Structures are given as C-alpha cells and as structure tokens.
PDB file of C-alpha atoms in Angstrom:
ATOM      1  CA  MET A 273      85.348   5.360  86.724  1.00 88.00           C
ATOM      2  CA  LYS A 274      88.790   4.704  85.273  1.00 95.00           C
ATOM      3  CA  ILE A 275      90.608   1.762  83.772  1.00 95.00           C
ATOM      4  CA  ARG A 276      94.060   1.547  85.317  1.00 95.00           C
ATOM      5  CA  ILE A 277      96.707  -0.231  83.293  1.00 95.00           C
ATOM      6  CA  HIS A 278     100.483  -0.266  83.091  1.00 94.00           C
ATOM      7  CA  PRO A 279     101.983   2.598  81.039  1.00 95.00           C
ATOM      8  CA  GLU A 280     103.538  -0.014  78.745  1.00 95.00           C
ATOM      9  CA  PHE A 281     100.023  -1.059  77.678  1.00 96.00           C
ATOM     10  CA  LYS A 282      99.059   2.563  77.047  1.00 96.00           C
ATOM     11  CA  THR A 283     102.043   2.965  74.745  1.00 96.00           C
ATOM     12  CA  GLN A 284     101.191  -0.291  72.989  1.00 96.00           C
ATOM     13  CA  MET A 285      97.579   0.781  72.437  1.00 97.00           C
ATOM     14  CA  ALA A 286      98.592   4.227  71.176  1.00 97.00           C
ATOM     15  CA  THR A 287     100.690   2.482  68.537  1.00 97.00           C
ATOM     16  CA  GLU A 288      97.974  -0.059  67.703  1.00 97.00           C
ATOM     17  CA  PHE A 289      95.301   2.609  67.258  1.00 97.00           C
ATOM     18  CA  LYS A 290      97.655   5.176  65.666  1.00 97.00           C
ATOM     19  CA  THR A 291      96.798   7.811  68.250  1.00 97.00           C
ATOM     20  CA  SER A 292      98.549   9.613  71.092  1.00 96.00           C
ATOM     21  CA  LYS A 293      99.092   8.304  74.599  1.00 96.00           C
ATOM     22  CA  GLN A 294      97.046  11.258  75.816  1.00 96.00           C
ATOM     23  CA  ASN A 295      94.063  10.092  73.748  1.00 97.00           C
ATOM     24  CA  VAL A 296      94.456   6.603  75.205  1.00 97.00           C
ATOM     25  CA  LYS A 297      94.553   8.030  78.731  1.00 97.00           C
ATOM     26  CA  MET A 298      91.462  10.141  78.088  1.00 97.00           C
ATOM     27  CA  ALA A 299      89.611   7.088  76.753  1.00 97.00           C
ATOM     28  CA  LEU A 300      90.611   5.010  79.795  1.00 97.00           C
ATOM     29  CA  ASP A 301      89.479   7.825  82.089  1.00 97.00           C
ATOM     30  CA  TYR A 302      86.063   7.831  80.314  1.00 96.00           C
ATOM     31  CA  TYR A 303      86.612  11.467  79.357  1.00 95.00           C
ATOM     32  CA  ASN A 304      85.118  10.791  75.940  1.00 92.00           C
ATOM     33  CA  ASN A 305      82.862   8.140  74.446  1.00 94.00           C
ATOM     34  CA  SER A 306      83.828   8.070  70.779  1.00 96.00           C
ATOM     35  CA  GLU A 307      84.035   4.846  68.790  1.00 97.00           C
ATOM     36  CA  LEU A 308      87.819   4.952  69.159  1.00 97.00           C
ATOM     37  CA  ALA A 309      87.516   5.390  72.929  1.00 97.00           C
ATOM     38  CA  LYS A 310      85.215   2.364  73.129  1.00 97.00           C
ATOM     39  CA  LYS A 311      87.688   0.280  71.113  1.00 97.00           C
ATOM     40  CA  ILE A 312      90.554   1.405  73.357  1.00 97.00           C
ATOM     41  CA  ARG A 313      88.645   0.412  76.508  1.00 97.00           C
ATOM     42  CA  LEU A 314      87.775  -2.977  75.005  1.00 97.00           C
ATOM     43  CA  ARG A 315      91.429  -3.562  74.099  1.00 97.00           C
ATOM     44  CA  ALA A 316      92.499  -2.542  77.614  1.00 97.00           C
ATOM     45  CA  LYS A 317      90.130  -5.136  79.032  1.00 96.00           C
ATOM     46  CA  GLU A 318      91.561  -7.790  76.710  1.00 96.00           C
ATOM     47  CA  LEU A 319      95.128  -6.940  77.744  1.00 96.00           C
ATOM     48  CA  LEU A 320      94.243  -7.025  81.438  1.00 95.00           C
ATOM     49  CA  LEU A 321      92.500 -10.394  81.074  1.00 95.00           C
ATOM     50  CA  GLN A 322      95.524 -11.818  79.242  1.00 93.00           C
ATOM     51  CA  GLU A 323      97.770 -10.574  82.007  1.00 92.00           C
ATOM     52  CA  ALA A 324      95.510 -12.045  84.696  1.00 92.00           C
ATOM     53  CA  GLU A 325      95.446 -15.451  82.967  1.00 90.00           C
ATOM     54  CA  GLY A 326      99.223 -15.519  83.160  1.00 88.00           C
ATOM     55  CA  ILE A 327      99.243 -15.336  86.943  1.00 87.00           C
ATOM     56  CA  VAL A 328     100.232 -18.639  88.501  1.00 88.00           C
ATOM     57  CA  ILE A 329      99.113 -19.348  92.036  1.00 87.00           C
ATOM     58  CA  GLU A 330     100.915 -22.212  93.705  1.00 86.00           C
ATOM     59  CA  ASP A 331      99.511 -24.074  96.670  1.00 75.00           C
TER      60      ASP A 331
END
C-alpha cells in the first residue's frame, strides 16, 4: 500500500515536519510505522481531501 501525492505536497510536508523528502516518501510508502510516519500519512490524507474538495464538476 502506498499513498500517492504530488511531489509539491511531499516537499511541503518535509518542511512542516522538519524532515527530509526521503523520510516523507518512506512514510507514504508504509516503509516505517513511527509516530512521525503516522503523522505524515494523516497530513497527506488531509491535503488530498482539501484538494478533492476544490474540484468543481459542472453539469
């Protein structure tokens, strides 16, 4: 299982959590299950939901 997000979000999360982009990638790939990894995955979900809410579908 992996969480796939835009690289821009990975960079943003690395800055937010004061960690490397590689650590963010490893967390999103479920390579580790530390507290930081769990927080990163939760944040990724929040960012994806925000992005999805911004999608406008016209009839």
